[in-house]
Every structure is written in structure tokens, then in C-alpha cells.
Amino acid sequence: MVRTRLTAQERHTQLVAAAVTAFAQGGYAGTTTDQVARIAGVSQPYVIRIFGSKQELFLATMRHAGDRVQQMWRTAAAEDPSLRGLGMAYKQLLAERDLLVVLLHGFAAAADPGLGDAVRQCYGDLFTLVRDLTGASAEEARDFFAAGMLITVLGAMRVLGPDAVPTQPWMADLLGALPYE
Amino acid sequence: MVRTRLTAQERHTQLVAAAVTAFAQGGYAGTTTDQVARIAGVSQPYVIRIFGSKQELFLATMRHAGDRVQQMWRTAAAEDPSLRGLGMAYKQLLAERDLLVVLLHGFAAAADPGLGDAVRQCYGDLFTLVRDLTGASAEEARDFFAAGMLITVLGAMRVLGPDAVPTQPWMADLLGALPYE
DNA sequence: CGTAGTTGTAATCGACTGATAACTAACGAC
DNA sequence: GTCGTTAGTTATCAGTCGATTACAACTACG
């Protein structure tokens, strides 16, 4: 048996990574804890024991995605603290599209009372960070987040990012006009 | 018994309306056909018999939401065929927030093979319509849809629209800067 | 060694869910 | 009125899912 045991900490990290993949595909309600467990190669009850509940697993997954975006923006701002710099960084995140799609699923699931507050908090943190890093006005930040939401939704629709669906006529117009090139 | 029977056509329409409410809250996977049935005041098996499957019910619901947005835009364009006119019409749709949230849930669920094509089709139809109605350039249309996605996501997060959550510090900045006032 | 703590699994449960089938009741044409 | 058609229900099922429990295996340490 080459397989060695991991510490709970390592397993936690690995499970969150697996959850990003799983939740990006099916959303909160449409993903089972067993799917996450299979991706990580552990049993389903163990996932529950580490996170306590499916909801906590999802929250941890969303927090991780938000943290990754924050980290990306901080790094980008160190070189180019403009909205354009952060925008290019966000488009690079399409390479890890699942992260963005998990965030979108979280936003869409904000009606769930157990998730709403955490979701709004996550979004607020991102908004505040962008303004802090760039000093952008409210209007500039609004346009920045609008473009970000468009990119995110197009990613979720499999129109942008890895394994994008074959281009349809209207898409070419929209994609050719995307900002932050 | 005051209750009279409806034609299948009338019931279909009524069920789609109920489904908009239900799916807006829980999304595709997170909503049961029984919840839809209860809102409409019929039995769950009858919902299945009318639509054939839960997936068909959701598709009909998304098509209805898309049609409603199209109708709103056509009406607005008759008076003011500019992006500003359509944008104000879209913000008015926040009064029927569930419609927009259902669309967002559809976009997020595009990874489902049974939904993806329909979702992209719906989005493409909206994009094409806006360009046809307004004659906007690809860049203008891109900004328009970006703003629309922001409004939709904020609506789903219960930050905009009816029964919006109490304002938090960052929100005021973002909401005060929304376009199409 | 042995034993205590930690990692991990198998078994299982109760609740839920979409769908099917069989049945009932209202409506309309003749 | 009676009879075919359509609207709608009750009963039920087979599968799924999150969670609990009890147990097993590995590891560190004295």
C-alpha cells in the first residue's frame, strides 16, 4: 500500500480543492458530498466528519475561491495597481474557471438563509479590496465588477475558458469585444 | 366546492408562474417539483404529467423568463430604442426579481448537459435582440450586458430589488453608482 | 511493547424526491 | 342521460443523500 495517511489539515485542503471541482459543476444543491469524496479518494462520511455538514463544506469552498481571487488581485496590484491590471488578472483566472463558477453558484444561492450572509460578505470583501488597491471611484469600480460578472457568467455558460463550447454567431461579437486584453 | 377546473393550457401557464417563484429561491437542483405543485395548489404528480419531467419544467420556466425580458425590451424600444432605454426597462424588471434570478440560476446550471444548449440559446437570443433593437456596437452591447449581469447578480444576492437586505457600507457605494437611472 | 490519539471506513438509517400507475370526477357533445 | 375525453388525485416505489455510529488501522510516544 503506497497510500499514506494525511493530516486532517492536509485532507481539509485537498477536500476543498475537490469541492471546487464538484460544486462548480452542480452547484450547492446539485452536488453530493459523495461526489466530492470520490474526487478526493476518501469515503463520504469522512467528508462530513471533517466539515461537520455539507453547508460548511460549501462555505469553506466559497471562502477559498474568494481568497484565491483576492490573492490574485494583490499580486497583480503589486505590479500594476490599476483596474486594467486587476482585470487582466481576473481574466487569467478563467484558467481556473471552476473557482469563478463556484463563486457564481454561491451568489445565485444567496437566497438560502444559511448562505446569504456569507455570500454578501464575500462579495463586499472583494469590492472593498478592489477600491483599496486601485483607488477607483465608485463608478469605475461598478464598471469593473460589471465586466467581472459578465466574464464569470460567460465562463459558467461554457462560452469562455477551458473546453469552451464551439463558437456561435453572436458569441464572436461579444467575445471579440471583451475588455482587459 | 368553489374550485373549478382549468384547461391544461391555463394550468401550464399557472405552473410556470409558480415555478418562477420556486426555482428563483432554490435553483434547479435545489427545488422540488412538490414545492412548485404546492404553490400552484395541485398535486406533485400532476406537475410531472403536464411537463413530462422536472427538467422540462425548468426549461419552460427559463424560456418564459427570457420571453418576458424580450417583451419588456421590445416595449421599451418602441419608445426609446437606445441602450439607456432598455437599461431602464431592465432595472424595472427588478420588481419581478424572481424572473431575473431564474435566468441567473439557468446560466449557472449550464454545465448540466440537458440545460447547457438551451441556456446558451436563450442568452444569444437576448444579445441579438438588443443589438437589433438598438443598433449598438459590439462594445456597447458588451457594456450593456455587463451592467445587466451585475444588476442580476446583485438581485440574486438580495442586495437589489424587493425585500433587499439592510444596506452594508460597501453596498451604498456600489448601488449609488448603478447605471440607467 | 502498549496504549492513547488520530485517520479513515463499512454499515446503515431516515427522510426526501422524481416518476409511474391506477383510479376518480368534472365537462361537453350528441 | 350516457359516454368519451380531459383534469386531477391517491398510493406507492425505487433510488438517492446527508448524517450517525461503531469499528478498524495507523502512528507517536513513553
Coordinates of C-alpha atoms (C1' of nucleotides) in Angstrom, one line a residue:
Chain A
M1 CA 0.0 0.0 0.0
V2 CA 1.8 3.1 -1.2
R3 CA -1.1 5.3 0.1
T4 CA -0.1 7.1 3.3
R5 CA -2.4 9.0 5.6
L6 CA -2.7 12.7 5.5
T7 CA -3.2 15.0 8.5
A8 CA -6.6 16.5 9.0
Q9 CA -5.2 19.8 7.8
E10 CA -3.9 18.4 4.6
R11 CA -7.1 16.5 4.0
H12 CA -9.1 19.6 4.6
T13 CA -7.2 21.5 1.9
Q14 CA -7.4 18.6 -0.5
L15 CA -11.2 18.2 0.0
V16 CA -11.7 21.9 -0.6
A17 CA -9.9 21.5 -3.9
A18 CA -12.1 18.6 -4.8
A19 CA -15.2 20.5 -3.7
V20 CA -14.3 23.4 -6.1
T21 CA -14.4 21.0 -9.0
A22 CA -17.6 19.3 -7.9
F23 CA -19.6 22.3 -6.8
A24 CA -18.6 24.2 -10.0
Q25 CA -20.4 21.5 -12.0
G26 CA -23.5 21.0 -10.0
G27 CA -23.9 24.0 -7.7
Y28 CA -24.7 23.7 -4.0
A29 CA -27.8 21.7 -4.1
G30 CA -26.9 19.7 -7.2
T31 CA -23.7 18.3 -5.8
T32 CA -23.5 15.4 -3.4
T33 CA -20.9 15.0 -0.6
D34 CA -20.2 11.6 -2.1
Q35 CA -19.1 13.2 -5.4
V36 CA -16.7 15.4 -3.5
A37 CA -15.4 12.4 -1.5
R38 CA -14.9 10.3 -4.7
I39 CA -12.8 13.0 -6.3
A40 CA -10.7 13.2 -3.2
G41 CA -10.5 9.5 -2.9
V42 CA -12.0 9.2 0.6
S43 CA -15.3 8.0 1.9
Q44 CA -18.3 10.2 2.1
P45 CA -18.8 10.0 5.9
Y46 CA -15.2 11.3 6.3
V47 CA -16.1 14.4 4.4
I48 CA -19.0 15.1 6.7
R49 CA -16.8 14.4 9.8
I50 CA -14.2 16.9 8.7
F51 CA -16.5 19.7 7.8
G52 CA -19.5 18.9 10.0
S53 CA -22.1 19.4 7.3
K54 CA -22.5 19.9 3.6
Q55 CA -23.2 23.5 4.1
E56 CA -20.0 24.1 6.0
L57 CA -18.1 22.4 3.2
F58 CA -19.7 24.7 0.6
L59 CA -18.9 27.8 2.7
A60 CA -15.3 26.7 3.1
T61 CA -15.2 26.2 -0.7
M62 CA -16.6 29.6 -1.4
R63 CA -14.2 31.3 1.1
H64 CA -11.3 29.5 -0.6
A65 CA -12.4 30.8 -4.0
G66 CA -12.8 34.3 -2.7
D67 CA -9.4 34.2 -1.1
R68 CA -7.8 33.0 -4.3
V69 CA -9.3 35.9 -6.2
Q70 CA -8.1 38.3 -3.5
Q71 CA -4.6 36.8 -3.7
M72 CA -4.6 37.1 -7.5
W73 CA -5.6 40.8 -7.3
R74 CA -3.0 41.6 -4.6
T75 CA -0.2 40.1 -6.7
A76 CA -1.4 41.9 -9.8
A77 CA -1.7 45.2 -8.0
A78 CA 1.9 44.9 -6.8
E79 CA 3.0 45.4 -10.4
D80 CA 0.1 47.4 -11.8
P81 CA -2.3 48.9 -9.3
S82 CA -4.9 49.9 -11.9
L83 CA -8.3 48.4 -12.8
R84 CA -6.8 47.3 -16.0
G85 CA -4.1 45.4 -14.2
L86 CA -6.7 43.7 -12.0
G87 CA -9.0 43.0 -14.9
M88 CA -6.3 41.2 -16.8
A89 CA -5.6 39.1 -13.7
Y90 CA -9.2 38.2 -13.4
K91 CA -9.3 37.0 -17.0
Q92 CA -6.3 34.9 -16.2
L93 CA -8.4 33.3 -13.5
L94 CA -10.6 31.8 -16.3
A95 CA -7.8 29.2 -16.5
E96 CA -9.1 28.1 -13.1
R97 CA -12.6 28.6 -14.2
D98 CA -14.1 26.3 -11.5
L99 CA -13.1 28.9 -8.9
L100 CA -15.2 31.6 -10.6
V101 CA -18.1 29.3 -11.2
V102 CA -18.2 28.3 -7.6
L103 CA -18.4 31.9 -6.7
L104 CA -21.3 32.4 -9.1
H105 CA -23.1 29.5 -7.7
G106 CA -22.7 31.0 -4.3
F107 CA -24.1 34.3 -5.4
A108 CA -27.1 32.6 -7.0
A109 CA -27.7 30.5 -3.9
A110 CA -27.7 33.6 -1.6
A111 CA -31.5 33.1 -1.1
D112 CA -30.5 30.2 1.2
P113 CA -30.6 31.7 4.7
G114 CA -27.6 29.7 5.8
L115 CA -25.5 31.1 2.9
G116 CA -26.8 34.6 2.2
D117 CA -24.8 36.5 4.8
A118 CA -21.5 34.7 3.9
V119 CA -22.1 35.3 0.2
R120 CA -22.7 39.0 0.7
Q121 CA -19.7 39.3 3.0
C122 CA -17.5 37.6 0.4
Y123 CA -18.7 40.0 -2.4
G124 CA -18.3 43.0 -0.1
D125 CA -14.7 42.0 0.7
L126 CA -13.9 41.7 -3.0
F127 CA -15.4 45.1 -3.8
T128 CA -13.7 46.8 -0.9
L129 CA -10.3 45.3 -1.8
V130 CA -10.5 46.5 -5.4
R131 CA -11.2 50.0 -4.3
D132 CA -8.4 49.9 -1.7
L133 CA -5.9 48.5 -4.2
T134 CA -6.7 50.8 -7.1
G135 CA -8.3 53.9 -5.5
A136 CA -11.0 53.6 -8.1
S137 CA -14.2 55.7 -7.9
A138 CA -17.5 54.1 -7.2
E139 CA -18.4 54.4 -10.9
E140 CA -15.1 52.9 -12.1
A141 CA -15.5 50.0 -9.5
R142 CA -19.0 49.4 -10.7
D143 CA -17.9 49.1 -14.3
F144 CA -15.1 46.8 -13.2
F145 CA -17.4 44.5 -11.3
A146 CA -20.0 44.5 -14.1
A147 CA -17.3 43.3 -16.5
G148 CA -16.3 40.7 -14.0
M149 CA -19.8 39.4 -13.6
L150 CA -20.1 39.1 -17.4
I151 CA -16.8 37.2 -17.7
T152 CA -17.9 35.0 -14.8
V153 CA -21.3 34.2 -16.3
L154 CA -19.8 33.5 -19.7
G155 CA -17.4 31.2 -18.0
A156 CA -20.2 29.4 -16.2
M157 CA -22.0 29.1 -19.6
R158 CA -19.0 27.4 -21.1
V159 CA -18.7 30.2 -23.6
L160 CA -15.4 31.4 -22.1
G161 CA -12.5 29.5 -20.6
P162 CA -11.2 25.9 -21.0
D163 CA -13.2 23.5 -23.1
A164 CA -15.5 26.3 -24.3
V165 CA -18.4 25.2 -26.5
P166 CA -18.0 25.8 -30.3
T167 CA -18.5 29.5 -31.1
Q168 CA -21.9 30.5 -32.2
P169 CA -22.5 33.6 -34.4
W170 CA -23.5 36.0 -31.5
M171 CA -20.6 34.9 -29.4
A172 CA -17.9 36.1 -31.7
D173 CA -19.2 39.6 -31.4
L174 CA -19.4 39.5 -27.7
L175 CA -16.1 37.8 -27.1
G176 CA -14.2 39.9 -29.5
A177 CA -15.3 43.0 -27.5
L178 CA -14.3 41.8 -24.1
P179 CA -12.3 44.3 -22.0
Y180 CA -8.8 43.9 -20.4
E181 CA -7.0 42.4 -23.4
Chain B
M1 CA -66.7 23.3 -3.9
V2 CA -65.9 26.6 -5.5
R3 CA -62.8 25.3 -7.1
T4 CA -63.3 24.9 -10.8
R5 CA -61.0 23.1 -13.2
L6 CA -58.6 24.8 -15.5
T7 CA -57.6 23.8 -19.0
A8 CA -54.2 22.2 -19.4
Q9 CA -53.1 25.4 -21.1
E10 CA -54.2 27.6 -18.2
R11 CA -52.6 25.2 -15.7
H12 CA -49.4 25.2 -17.7
T13 CA -49.2 28.9 -17.5
Q14 CA -50.0 29.0 -13.8
L15 CA -47.5 26.3 -13.1
V16 CA -44.7 28.2 -14.9
A17 CA -45.5 31.2 -12.8
A18 CA -45.3 29.1 -9.7
A19 CA -42.0 27.6 -10.9
V20 CA -40.5 31.0 -11.4
T21 CA -41.1 31.7 -7.7
A22 CA -39.8 28.3 -6.6
F23 CA -36.8 28.0 -8.8
A24 CA -35.7 31.5 -8.0
Q25 CA -35.4 30.5 -4.4
G26 CA -33.7 27.2 -4.7
G27 CA -32.3 26.9 -8.2
Y28 CA -32.7 23.9 -10.4
A29 CA -31.4 21.1 -8.2
G30 CA -32.5 22.8 -5.0
T31 CA -36.2 23.0 -5.8
T32 CA -38.6 20.1 -5.7
T33 CA -41.5 19.5 -8.1
D34 CA -43.6 19.2 -5.0
Q35 CA -42.8 22.8 -3.9
V36 CA -43.9 24.0 -7.3
A37 CA -47.1 21.9 -7.1
R38 CA -47.9 23.3 -3.6
I39 CA -47.6 26.9 -4.8
A40 CA -49.9 26.2 -7.6
G41 CA -52.3 24.2 -5.4
V42 CA -52.1 20.9 -7.3
S43 CA -50.6 17.6 -6.7
Q44 CA -46.9 16.8 -7.5
P45 CA -47.6 14.0 -9.9
Y46 CA -49.8 16.3 -12.0
V47 CA -46.9 18.7 -12.5
I48 CA -44.8 15.9 -13.8
R49 CA -47.6 14.8 -16.1
I50 CA -48.0 18.2 -17.6
F51 CA -44.3 18.8 -18.2
G52 CA -43.0 15.3 -18.5
S53 CA -40.1 15.8 -16.3
K54 CA -38.6 18.3 -13.8
Q55 CA -36.0 19.3 -16.5
E56 CA -38.7 20.2 -19.0
L57 CA -40.4 22.3 -16.3
F58 CA -37.3 24.2 -15.6
L59 CA -36.6 24.7 -19.3
A60 CA -40.2 26.1 -19.8
T61 CA -39.6 28.3 -16.8
M62 CA -36.4 29.7 -18.2
R63 CA -37.9 30.3 -21.6
H64 CA -40.7 32.2 -20.0
A65 CA -38.3 34.4 -18.2
G66 CA -36.3 35.0 -21.3
D67 CA -39.5 35.8 -23.2
R68 CA -40.6 38.3 -20.6
V69 CA -37.3 40.1 -20.8
Q70 CA -37.6 40.2 -24.6
Q71 CA -41.1 41.6 -24.4
M72 CA -40.0 44.2 -21.9
W73 CA -37.2 45.3 -24.2
R74 CA -39.4 45.5 -27.3
T75 CA -41.9 47.6 -25.5
A76 CA -39.2 49.9 -24.2
A77 CA -37.5 50.2 -27.6
A78 CA -40.8 51.3 -29.2
E79 CA -40.5 54.5 -27.1
D80 CA -36.7 54.8 -26.8
P81 CA -34.6 52.5 -28.9
S82 CA -31.4 53.3 -27.1
L83 CA -29.4 51.2 -24.7
R84 CA -30.3 53.6 -22.0
G85 CA -34.0 53.0 -22.6
L86 CA -33.5 49.2 -22.5
G87 CA -31.3 49.5 -19.4
M88 CA -34.0 51.4 -17.5
A89 CA -36.5 48.7 -18.6
Y90 CA -34.2 46.0 -17.2
K91 CA -33.9 47.7 -13.9
Q92 CA -37.7 47.9 -13.8
L93 CA -37.7 44.1 -14.1
L94 CA -36.1 44.0 -10.7
A95 CA -39.7 44.4 -9.5
E96 CA -40.2 40.9 -10.8
R97 CA -36.8 39.9 -9.4
D98 CA -37.6 36.2 -9.5
L99 CA -37.6 36.3 -13.3
L100 CA -34.0 37.5 -13.4
V101 CA -32.9 35.2 -10.7
V102 CA -34.3 32.2 -12.5
L103 CA -32.3 33.3 -15.6
L104 CA -29.1 33.5 -13.4
H105 CA -29.7 30.1 -12.0
G106 CA -30.0 28.8 -15.5
F107 CA -26.8 30.4 -16.6
A108 CA -25.0 28.9 -13.5
A109 CA -26.5 25.5 -14.3
A110 CA -25.3 25.5 -17.9
A111 CA -22.8 22.8 -17.0
D112 CA -25.8 20.3 -17.0
P113 CA -25.7 18.7 -20.4
G114 CA -29.5 18.8 -20.6
L115 CA -29.6 22.5 -20.0
G116 CA -26.5 24.0 -21.5
D117 CA -27.6 24.3 -25.1
A118 CA -30.9 25.9 -24.1
V119 CA -29.2 28.3 -21.8
R120 CA -26.7 29.5 -24.4
Q121 CA -29.5 29.8 -26.9
C122 CA -31.5 31.9 -24.5
Y123 CA -28.6 34.2 -23.8
G124 CA -27.8 34.5 -27.5
D125 CA -31.3 35.5 -28.3
L126 CA -31.2 38.3 -25.8
F127 CA -27.9 39.5 -27.0
T128 CA -29.0 39.5 -30.6
L129 CA -32.3 41.2 -29.8
V130 CA -30.5 44.1 -28.0
R131 CA -28.3 44.7 -31.0
D132 CA -31.2 44.5 -33.4
L133 CA -33.3 46.9 -31.4
T134 CA -30.7 49.5 -30.7
G135 CA -28.1 49.1 -33.4
A136 CA -25.4 49.1 -30.7
S137 CA -21.8 48.2 -31.5
A138 CA -20.3 45.0 -30.0
E139 CA -18.5 47.1 -27.4
E140 CA -21.6 49.0 -26.4
A141 CA -23.6 45.8 -26.2
R142 CA -20.9 44.2 -24.1
D143 CA -21.1 47.0 -21.6
F144 CA -24.8 46.8 -21.6
F145 CA -24.8 43.1 -20.8
A146 CA -22.0 43.5 -18.2
A147 CA -24.2 46.0 -16.4
G148 CA -27.1 43.7 -16.7
M149 CA -25.2 40.8 -15.2
L150 CA -24.2 43.0 -12.3
I151 CA -27.8 44.0 -11.7
T152 CA -28.9 40.4 -11.9
V153 CA -26.3 39.1 -9.5
L154 CA -27.0 41.8 -7.0
G155 CA -30.6 41.0 -7.3
A156 CA -29.9 37.3 -6.6
M157 CA -27.8 38.3 -3.6
R158 CA -30.8 40.2 -2.2
V159 CA -28.9 43.4 -2.3
L160 CA -31.2 44.9 -5.0
G161 CA -34.9 44.6 -5.6
P162 CA -37.8 43.8 -3.3
D163 CA -37.0 42.9 0.4
A164 CA -33.4 43.8 -0.1
V165 CA -31.2 43.1 2.9
P166 CA -30.2 46.1 5.1
T167 CA -27.5 48.1 3.4
Q168 CA -23.9 47.4 4.3
P169 CA -21.1 50.0 4.0
W170 CA -19.7 48.8 0.6
M171 CA -23.2 48.4 -0.9
A172 CA -24.1 52.1 -0.7
D173 CA -21.1 52.9 -2.9
L174 CA -22.0 50.3 -5.5
L175 CA -25.7 50.9 -5.6
G176 CA -25.3 54.7 -5.7
A177 CA -23.3 54.2 -8.9
L178 CA -25.6 52.0 -10.8
P179 CA -26.2 53.0 -14.4
Y180 CA -29.5 53.7 -16.1
E181 CA -31.1 56.0 -13.6
Chain C
dC1 C1' 5.6 -3.2 23.9
dG2 C1' 1.4 -1.0 24.6
dT3 C1' -1.6 2.4 24.7
dA4 C1' -3.7 6.7 23.5
dG5 C1' -4.9 9.7 19.9
dT6 C1' -5.8 10.4 15.1
dT7 C1' -7.0 9.0 10.4
dG8 C1' -10.2 6.6 7.9
dT9 C1' -14.0 3.1 6.6
dA10 C1' -18.2 0.0 6.4
dA11 C1' -22.8 -0.3 7.6
dT12 C1' -26.9 1.7 8.0
dC13 C1' -30.7 4.9 8.7
dG14 C1' -34.5 8.1 8.0
dA15 C1' -36.0 11.5 5.1
dC16 C1' -36.8 13.0 0.6
dT17 C1' -37.7 13.0 -4.4
dG18 C1' -38.9 12.3 -9.2
dA19 C1' -41.6 9.4 -11.5
dT20 C1' -45.3 5.7 -12.5
dA21 C1' -49.8 3.6 -12.2
dA22 C1' -54.3 3.1 -11.2
dC23 C1' -58.3 5.5 -10.1
dT24 C1' -61.9 9.4 -9.7
dA25 C1' -64.6 13.3 -11.1
dA26 C1' -65.9 17.0 -13.9
dC27 C1' -67.1 18.6 -18.6
dG28 C1' -69.0 18.6 -23.4
dA29 C1' -71.3 16.6 -27.5
dC30 C1' -75.0 14.2 -29.1
Chain D
dG1 C1' -78.5 10.9 -19.7
dT2 C1' -74.6 8.4 -21.2
dC3 C1' -70.3 8.3 -22.8
dG4 C1' -65.8 9.6 -24.4
dT5 C1' -62.3 13.0 -23.1
dT6 C1' -59.8 15.7 -20.1
dA7 C1' -58.4 17.4 -15.4
dG8 C1' -56.7 15.9 -11.3
dT9 C1' -55.7 12.7 -7.1
dT10 C1' -54.0 9.0 -4.0
dA11 C1' -50.9 5.5 -3.3
dT12 C1' -46.6 3.9 -3.9
dC13 C1' -42.0 2.9 -5.5
dA14 C1' -37.1 2.8 -6.4
dG15 C1' -33.3 5.4 -5.9
dT16 C1' -30.6 9.0 -3.5
dC17 C1' -28.5 11.7 0.0
dG18 C1' -26.7 13.7 4.3
dA19 C1' -25.7 12.2 8.5
dT20 C1' -24.7 8.9 12.7
dT21 C1' -22.5 5.1 14.8
dA22 C1' -19.4 1.7 15.6
dC23 C1' -15.3 -0.1 14.4
dA24 C1' -10.6 -0.7 12.2
dA25 C1' -5.9 0.8 11.1
dC26 C1' -2.0 3.5 11.5
dT27 C1' 1.3 6.4 14.2
dA28 C1' 3.7 8.6 18.0
dC29 C1' 5.4 8.3 22.3
dG30 C1' 6.9 6.7 26.9

